[in-house]
C-alpha cells in the first residue's frame, strides 16, 4: 500500500511539473506595468516592446548592487559584440534612480535602459516570478518570448534563442 501511494505521489509530481508551460507572451498586467526611462519619463512595457517591433530583444533584469550581475558584464559585452543586430534591454531593480544611472555609467553598460519602479513584486516582476537576478530573457522578432528564464550567461539556451 505504501509503495502504491509513493508511486501515485511521484506520478503526480512529475505530471504537475510538466503541466507548467513556459509563457510565450506577456500578461496584460505585465505589459501595462510602467518603467522609467533615462529622461525620467514613465513608459509602459508594451510601449517599450512596440518600439523594438521586428527586432530580437535580449532582456537583462539587473541591479548595480548585484554582484552576479556585475561579474557577468564581460560575458554580456561579448554576447553584444556577437549579436549586434539584437536590442539589449536592461531593466534595473536598483533601489533608486540615482544609483541606477550611476551603475550604468560606472560599468559602461551599452543598451536600452529602464528603471523598474514597481520592483520585484510589481506586475512585471510577478509575471517573471522573479526570485533571482540577473535574469535573462529573449524575445523574438515576432514579439514572442523565446527564452523565458535564464540566470547565467553560460546557459546554452541563450545562444540557441539568439540564433
PDB file of N, CA, C and O in Angstrom, residues 43-92:
ATOM      1  N   UNK A  43       6.988  54.902 -18.892  1.00  0.00           N
ATOM      2  CA  UNK A  43       6.606  54.221 -20.130  1.00  0.00           C
ATOM      3  C   UNK A  43       6.127  52.821 -19.775  1.00  0.00           C
ATOM      4  O   UNK A  43       6.739  52.137 -18.957  1.00  0.00           O
ATOM      5  N   UNK A  44       5.032  52.418 -20.399  1.00  0.00           N
ATOM      6  CA  UNK A  44       4.505  51.065 -20.183  1.00  0.00           C
ATOM      7  C   UNK A  44       5.393  50.070 -20.928  1.00  0.00           C
ATOM      8  O   UNK A  44       5.956  50.381 -21.983  1.00  0.00           O
ATOM      9  N   UNK A  45       5.493  48.868 -20.391  1.00  0.00           N
ATOM     10  CA  UNK A  45       6.321  47.842 -21.019  1.00  0.00           C
ATOM     11  C   UNK A  45       5.868  47.581 -22.455  1.00  0.00           C
ATOM     12  O   UNK A  45       6.700  47.396 -23.342  1.00  0.00           O
ATOM     13  N   UNK A  46       4.562  47.596 -22.702  1.00  0.00           N
ATOM     14  CA  UNK A  46       4.082  47.329 -24.069  1.00  0.00           C
ATOM     15  C   UNK A  46       4.543  48.415 -25.044  1.00  0.00           C
ATOM     16  O   UNK A  46       4.811  48.127 -26.204  1.00  0.00           O
ATOM     17  N   UNK A  47       4.679  49.650 -24.568  1.00  0.00           N
ATOM     18  CA  UNK A  47       5.189  50.725 -25.428  1.00  0.00           C
ATOM     19  C   UNK A  47       6.664  50.495 -25.740  1.00  0.00           C
ATOM     20  O   UNK A  47       7.117  50.747 -26.855  1.00  0.00           O
ATOM     21  N   UNK A  48       7.391  50.041 -24.717  1.00  0.00           N
ATOM     22  CA  UNK A  48       8.796  49.705 -24.914  1.00  0.00           C
ATOM     23  C   UNK A  48       8.932  48.666 -26.014  1.00  0.00           C
ATOM     24  O   UNK A  48       9.698  48.836 -26.954  1.00  0.00           O
ATOM     25  N   UNK A  49       8.173  47.568 -25.856  1.00  0.00           N
ATOM     26  CA  UNK A  49       8.249  46.475 -26.825  1.00  0.00           C
ATOM     27  C   UNK A  49       7.880  46.928 -28.232  1.00  0.00           C
ATOM     28  O   UNK A  49       8.506  46.517 -29.204  1.00  0.00           O
ATOM     29  N   UNK A  50       6.868  47.772 -28.334  1.00  0.00           N
ATOM     30  CA  UNK A  50       6.437  48.205 -29.666  1.00  0.00           C
ATOM     31  C   UNK A  50       7.523  49.019 -30.364  1.00  0.00           C
ATOM     32  O   UNK A  50       7.610  49.012 -31.590  1.00  0.00           O
ATOM     33  N   UNK A  51       8.371  49.699 -29.600  1.00  0.00           N
ATOM     34  CA  UNK A  51       9.447  50.468 -30.228  1.00  0.00           C
ATOM     35  C   UNK A  51      10.551  49.560 -30.791  1.00  0.00           C
ATOM     36  O   UNK A  51      11.380  50.013 -31.571  1.00  0.00           O
ATOM     37  N   UNK A  52      10.556  48.282 -30.387  1.00  0.00           N
ATOM     38  CA  UNK A  52      11.541  47.326 -30.902  1.00  0.00           C
ATOM     39  C   UNK A  52      10.880  46.284 -31.801  1.00  0.00           C
ATOM     40  O   UNK A  52      11.452  45.218 -32.040  1.00  0.00           O
ATOM     41  N   UNK A  53       9.705  46.608 -32.304  1.00  0.00           N
ATOM     42  CA  UNK A  53       8.951  45.686 -33.151  1.00  0.00           C
ATOM     43  C   UNK A  53       9.801  45.234 -34.338  1.00  0.00           C
ATOM     44  O   UNK A  53      10.485  46.033 -34.980  1.00  0.00           O
ATOM     45  N   UNK A  54       9.781  43.916 -34.594  1.00  0.00           N
ATOM     46  CA  UNK A  54      10.542  43.360 -35.707  1.00  0.00           C
ATOM     47  C   UNK A  54      12.000  43.087 -35.378  1.00  0.00           C
ATOM     48  O   UNK A  54      12.758  42.662 -36.251  1.00  0.00           O
ATOM     49  N   UNK A  55      12.391  43.319 -34.136  1.00  0.00           N
ATOM     50  CA  UNK A  55      13.772  43.074 -33.729  1.00  0.00           C
ATOM     51  C   UNK A  55      13.800  42.043 -32.601  1.00  0.00           C
ATOM     52  O   UNK A  55      12.865  41.952 -31.814  1.00  0.00           O
ATOM     53  N   UNK A  56      14.895  41.292 -32.528  1.00  0.00           N
ATOM     54  CA  UNK A  56      15.087  40.394 -31.412  1.00  0.00           C
ATOM     55  C   UNK A  56      15.549  41.237 -30.221  1.00  0.00           C
ATOM     56  O   UNK A  56      16.355  42.147 -30.376  1.00  0.00           O
ATOM     57  N   UNK A  57      15.018  40.914 -29.038  1.00  0.00           N
ATOM     58  CA  UNK A  57      15.330  41.683 -27.838  1.00  0.00           C
ATOM     59  C   UNK A  57      15.876  40.744 -26.759  1.00  0.00           C
ATOM     60  O   UNK A  57      15.251  39.744 -26.421  1.00  0.00           O
ATOM     61  N   UNK A  58      17.027  41.100 -26.230  1.00  0.00           N
ATOM     62  CA  UNK A  58      17.633  40.398 -25.111  1.00  0.00           C
ATOM     63  C   UNK A  58      17.347  41.240 -23.875  1.00  0.00           C
ATOM     64  O   UNK A  58      17.741  42.400 -23.800  1.00  0.00           O
ATOM     65  N   UNK A  59      16.629  40.668 -22.912  1.00  0.00           N
ATOM     66  CA  UNK A  59      16.256  41.393 -21.697  1.00  0.00           C
ATOM     67  C   UNK A  59      17.173  40.957 -20.564  1.00  0.00           C
ATOM     68  O   UNK A  59      17.361  39.766 -20.324  1.00  0.00           O
ATOM     69  N   UNK A  60      17.722  41.941 -19.865  1.00  0.00           N
ATOM     70  CA  UNK A  60      18.594  41.696 -18.722  1.00  0.00           C
ATOM     71  C   UNK A  60      17.998  42.441 -17.525  1.00  0.00           C
ATOM     72  O   UNK A  60      17.999  43.664 -17.492  1.00  0.00           O
ATOM     73  N   UNK A  61      17.462  41.693 -16.568  1.00  0.00           N
ATOM     74  CA  UNK A  61      16.967  42.291 -15.334  1.00  0.00           C
ATOM     75  C   UNK A  61      18.131  42.264 -14.359  1.00  0.00           C
ATOM     76  O   UNK A  61      18.668  41.188 -14.062  1.00  0.00           O
ATOM     77  N   UNK A  62      18.534  43.413 -13.885  1.00  0.00           N
ATOM     78  CA  UNK A  62      19.763  43.540 -13.125  1.00  0.00           C
ATOM     79  C   UNK A  62      19.648  44.633 -12.074  1.00  0.00           C
ATOM     80  O   UNK A  62      18.622  45.307 -11.965  1.00  0.00           O
ATOM     81  N   UNK A  63      20.736  44.851 -11.327  1.00  0.00           N
ATOM     82  CA  UNK A  63      20.864  45.987 -10.410  1.00  0.00           C
ATOM     83  C   UNK A  63      22.349  46.249 -10.199  1.00  0.00           C
ATOM     84  O   UNK A  63      23.164  45.323 -10.259  1.00  0.00           O
ATOM     85  N   UNK A  64      22.688  47.494  -9.934  1.00  0.00           N
ATOM     86  CA  UNK A  64      24.103  47.844  -9.760  1.00  0.00           C
ATOM     87  C   UNK A  64      24.690  47.274  -8.479  1.00  0.00           C
ATOM     88  O   UNK A  64      25.906  47.153  -8.350  1.00  0.00           O
ATOM     89  N   UNK A  65      23.843  46.899  -7.525  1.00  0.00           N
ATOM     90  CA  UNK A  65      24.309  46.300  -6.268  1.00  0.00           C
ATOM     91  C   UNK A  65      24.459  44.781  -6.367  1.00  0.00           C
ATOM     92  O   UNK A  65      24.950  44.134  -5.441  1.00  0.00           O
ATOM     93  N   UNK A  66      24.049  44.204  -7.471  1.00  0.00           N
ATOM     94  CA  UNK A  66      24.028  42.748  -7.650  1.00  0.00           C
ATOM     95  C   UNK A  66      25.391  42.253  -8.130  1.00  0.00           C
ATOM     96  O   UNK A  66      25.796  42.532  -9.268  1.00  0.00           O
ATOM     97  N   UNK A  67      26.073  41.516  -7.278  1.00  0.00           N
ATOM     98  CA  UNK A  67      27.410  41.017  -7.590  1.00  0.00           C
ATOM     99  C   UNK A  67      27.413  40.131  -8.834  1.00  0.00           C
ATOM    100  O   UNK A  67      28.260  40.280  -9.718  1.00  0.00           O
ATOM    101  N   UNK A  68      26.456  39.201  -8.917  1.00  0.00           N
ATOM    102  CA  UNK A  68      26.391  38.305 -10.082  1.00  0.00           C
ATOM    103  C   UNK A  68      26.145  39.090 -11.369  1.00  0.00           C
ATOM    104  O   UNK A  68      26.666  38.732 -12.434  1.00  0.00           O
ATOM    105  N   UNK A  69      25.344  40.130 -11.281  1.00  0.00           N
ATOM    106  CA  UNK A  69      25.055  40.965 -12.457  1.00  0.00           C
ATOM    107  C   UNK A  69      26.327  41.631 -12.973  1.00  0.00           C
ATOM    108  O   UNK A  69      26.613  41.612 -14.171  1.00  0.00           O
ATOM    109  N   UNK A  70      27.081  42.211 -12.063  1.00  0.00           N
ATOM    110  CA  UNK A  70      28.296  42.936 -12.426  1.00  0.00           C
ATOM    111  C   UNK A  70      29.380  41.969 -12.917  1.00  0.00           C
ATOM    112  O   UNK A  70      30.054  42.241 -13.913  1.00  0.00           O
ATOM    113  N   UNK A  71      29.531  40.841 -12.244  1.00  0.00           N
ATOM    114  CA  UNK A  71      30.542  39.860 -12.665  1.00  0.00           C
ATOM    115  C   UNK A  71      30.251  39.293 -14.046  1.00  0.00           C
ATOM    116  O   UNK A  71      31.164  38.862 -14.749  1.00  0.00           O
ATOM    117  N   UNK A  72      28.984  39.288 -14.450  1.00  0.00           N
ATOM    118  CA  UNK A  72      28.605  38.767 -15.760  1.00  0.00           C
ATOM    119  C   UNK A  72      28.765  39.758 -16.900  1.00  0.00           C
ATOM    120  O   UNK A  72      28.648  39.380 -18.072  1.00  0.00           O
ATOM    121  N   UNK A  73      29.036  41.022 -16.590  1.00  0.00           N
ATOM    122  CA  UNK A  73      29.101  42.041 -17.641  1.00  0.00           C
ATOM    123  C   UNK A  73      30.145  41.773 -18.729  1.00  0.00           C
ATOM    124  O   UNK A  73      29.841  41.992 -19.903  1.00  0.00           O
ATOM    125  N   UNK A  74      31.340  41.287 -18.409  1.00  0.00           N
ATOM    126  CA  UNK A  74      32.276  40.995 -19.511  1.00  0.00           C
ATOM    127  C   UNK A  74      31.707  39.965 -20.497  1.00  0.00           C
ATOM    128  O   UNK A  74      31.835  40.132 -21.719  1.00  0.00           O
ATOM    129  N   UNK A  75      31.060  38.925 -19.989  1.00  0.00           N
ATOM    130  CA  UNK A  75      30.426  37.922 -20.864  1.00  0.00           C
ATOM    131  C   UNK A  75      29.302  38.557 -21.671  1.00  0.00           C
ATOM    132  O   UNK A  75      29.132  38.258 -22.852  1.00  0.00           O
ATOM    133  N   UNK A  76      28.536  39.404 -21.019  1.00  0.00           N
ATOM    134  CA  UNK A  76      27.426  40.068 -21.700  1.00  0.00           C
ATOM    135  C   UNK A  76      27.946  40.935 -22.849  1.00  0.00           C
ATOM    136  O   UNK A  76      27.378  40.933 -23.945  1.00  0.00           O
ATOM    137  N   UNK A  77      29.022  41.641 -22.605  1.00  0.00           N
ATOM    138  CA  UNK A  77      29.592  42.501 -23.645  1.00  0.00           C
ATOM    139  C   UNK A  77      30.084  41.670 -24.836  1.00  0.00           C
ATOM    140  O   UNK A  77      29.992  42.110 -25.978  1.00  0.00           O
ATOM    141  N   UNK A  78      30.561  40.460 -24.569  1.00  0.00           N
ATOM    142  CA  UNK A  78      30.957  39.553 -25.647  1.00  0.00           C
ATOM    143  C   UNK A  78      29.731  39.147 -26.458  1.00  0.00           C
ATOM    144  O   UNK A  78      29.772  39.140 -27.692  1.00  0.00           O
ATOM    145  N   UNK A  79      28.650  38.827 -25.780  1.00  0.00           N
ATOM    146  CA  UNK A  79      27.400  38.460 -26.468  1.00  0.00           C
ATOM    147  C   UNK A  79      26.914  39.641 -27.314  1.00  0.00           C
ATOM    148  O   UNK A  79      26.460  39.456 -28.442  1.00  0.00           O
ATOM    149  N   UNK A  80      27.023  40.852 -26.779  1.00  0.00           N
ATOM    150  CA  UNK A  80      26.617  42.033 -27.540  1.00  0.00           C
ATOM    151  C   UNK A  80      27.426  42.176 -28.824  1.00  0.00           C
ATOM    152  O   UNK A  80      26.869  42.514 -29.875  1.00  0.00           O
ATOM    153  N   UNK A  81      28.721  41.915 -28.757  1.00  0.00           N
ATOM    154  CA  UNK A  81      29.581  42.014 -29.949  1.00  0.00           C
ATOM    155  C   UNK A  81      29.202  40.962 -30.986  1.00  0.00           C
ATOM    156  O   UNK A  81      29.230  41.217 -32.183  1.00  0.00           O
ATOM    157  N   UNK A  82      28.832  39.759 -30.499  1.00  0.00           N
ATOM    158  CA  UNK A  82      28.475  38.660 -31.399  1.00  0.00           C
ATOM    159  C   UNK A  82      27.089  38.832 -32.010  1.00  0.00           C
ATOM    160  O   UNK A  82      26.786  38.232 -33.036  1.00  0.00           O
ATOM    161  N   UNK A  83      26.238  39.624 -31.375  1.00  0.00           N
ATOM    162  CA  UNK A  83      24.845  39.794 -31.817  1.00  0.00           C
ATOM    163  C   UNK A  83      24.495  41.282 -31.892  1.00  0.00           C
ATOM    164  O   UNK A  83      23.626  41.777 -31.177  1.00  0.00           O
ATOM    165  N   UNK A  84      25.153  41.977 -32.797  1.00  0.00           N
ATOM    166  CA  UNK A  84      24.965  43.416 -32.910  1.00  0.00           C
ATOM    167  C   UNK A  84      23.597  43.803 -33.455  1.00  0.00           C
ATOM    168  O   UNK A  84      23.192  44.961 -33.350  1.00  0.00           O
ATOM    169  N   UNK A  85      22.883  42.842 -34.016  1.00  0.00           N
ATOM    170  CA  UNK A  85      21.553  43.118 -34.544  1.00  0.00           C
ATOM    171  C   UNK A  85      20.458  42.976 -33.476  1.00  0.00           C
ATOM    172  O   UNK A  85      19.291  43.240 -33.733  1.00  0.00           O
ATOM    173  N   UNK A  86      20.842  42.580 -32.272  1.00  0.00           N
ATOM    174  CA  UNK A  86      19.894  42.355 -31.179  1.00  0.00           C
ATOM    175  C   UNK A  86      19.813  43.608 -30.309  1.00  0.00           C
ATOM    176  O   UNK A  86      20.824  44.260 -30.042  1.00  0.00           O
ATOM    177  N   UNK A  87      18.608  43.945 -29.865  1.00  0.00           N
ATOM    178  CA  UNK A  87      18.410  45.042 -28.920  1.00  0.00           C
ATOM    179  C   UNK A  87      18.680  44.497 -27.519  1.00  0.00           C
ATOM    180  O   UNK A  87      18.123  43.467 -27.136  1.00  0.00           O
ATOM    181  N   UNK A  88      19.516  45.178 -26.766  1.00  0.00           N
ATOM    182  CA  UNK A  88      19.805  44.788 -25.388  1.00  0.00           C
ATOM    183  C   UNK A  88      19.065  45.740 -24.461  1.00  0.00           C
ATOM    184  O   UNK A  88      19.365  46.930 -24.408  1.00  0.00           O
ATOM    185  N   UNK A  89      18.079  45.174 -23.780  1.00  0.00           N
ATOM    186  CA  UNK A  89      17.166  45.939 -22.934  1.00  0.00           C
ATOM    187  C   UNK A  89      17.474  45.636 -21.472  1.00  0.00           C
ATOM    188  O   UNK A  89      17.304  44.502 -21.023  1.00  0.00           O
ATOM    189  N   UNK A  90      17.941  46.638 -20.758  1.00  0.00           N
ATOM    190  CA  UNK A  90      18.323  46.482 -19.361  1.00  0.00           C
ATOM    191  C   UNK A  90      17.238  47.063 -18.468  1.00  0.00           C
ATOM    192  O   UNK A  90      16.903  48.244 -18.578  1.00  0.00           O
ATOM    193  N   UNK A  91      16.708  46.219 -17.577  1.00  0.00           N
ATOM    194  CA  UNK A  91      15.656  46.622 -16.645  1.00  0.00           C
ATOM    195  C   UNK A  91      16.243  46.564 -15.240  1.00  0.00           C
ATOM    196  O   UNK A  91      16.579  45.490 -14.747  1.00  0.00           O
ATOM    197  N   UNK A  92      16.342  47.712 -14.605  1.00  0.00           N
ATOM    198  CA  UNK A  92      17.048  47.799 -13.333  1.00  0.00           C
ATOM    199  C   UNK A  92      16.132  47.687 -12.120  1.00  0.00           C
ATOM    200  O   UNK A  92      15.079  48.313 -12.055  1.00  0.00           O
TER     201      UNK A  92
END
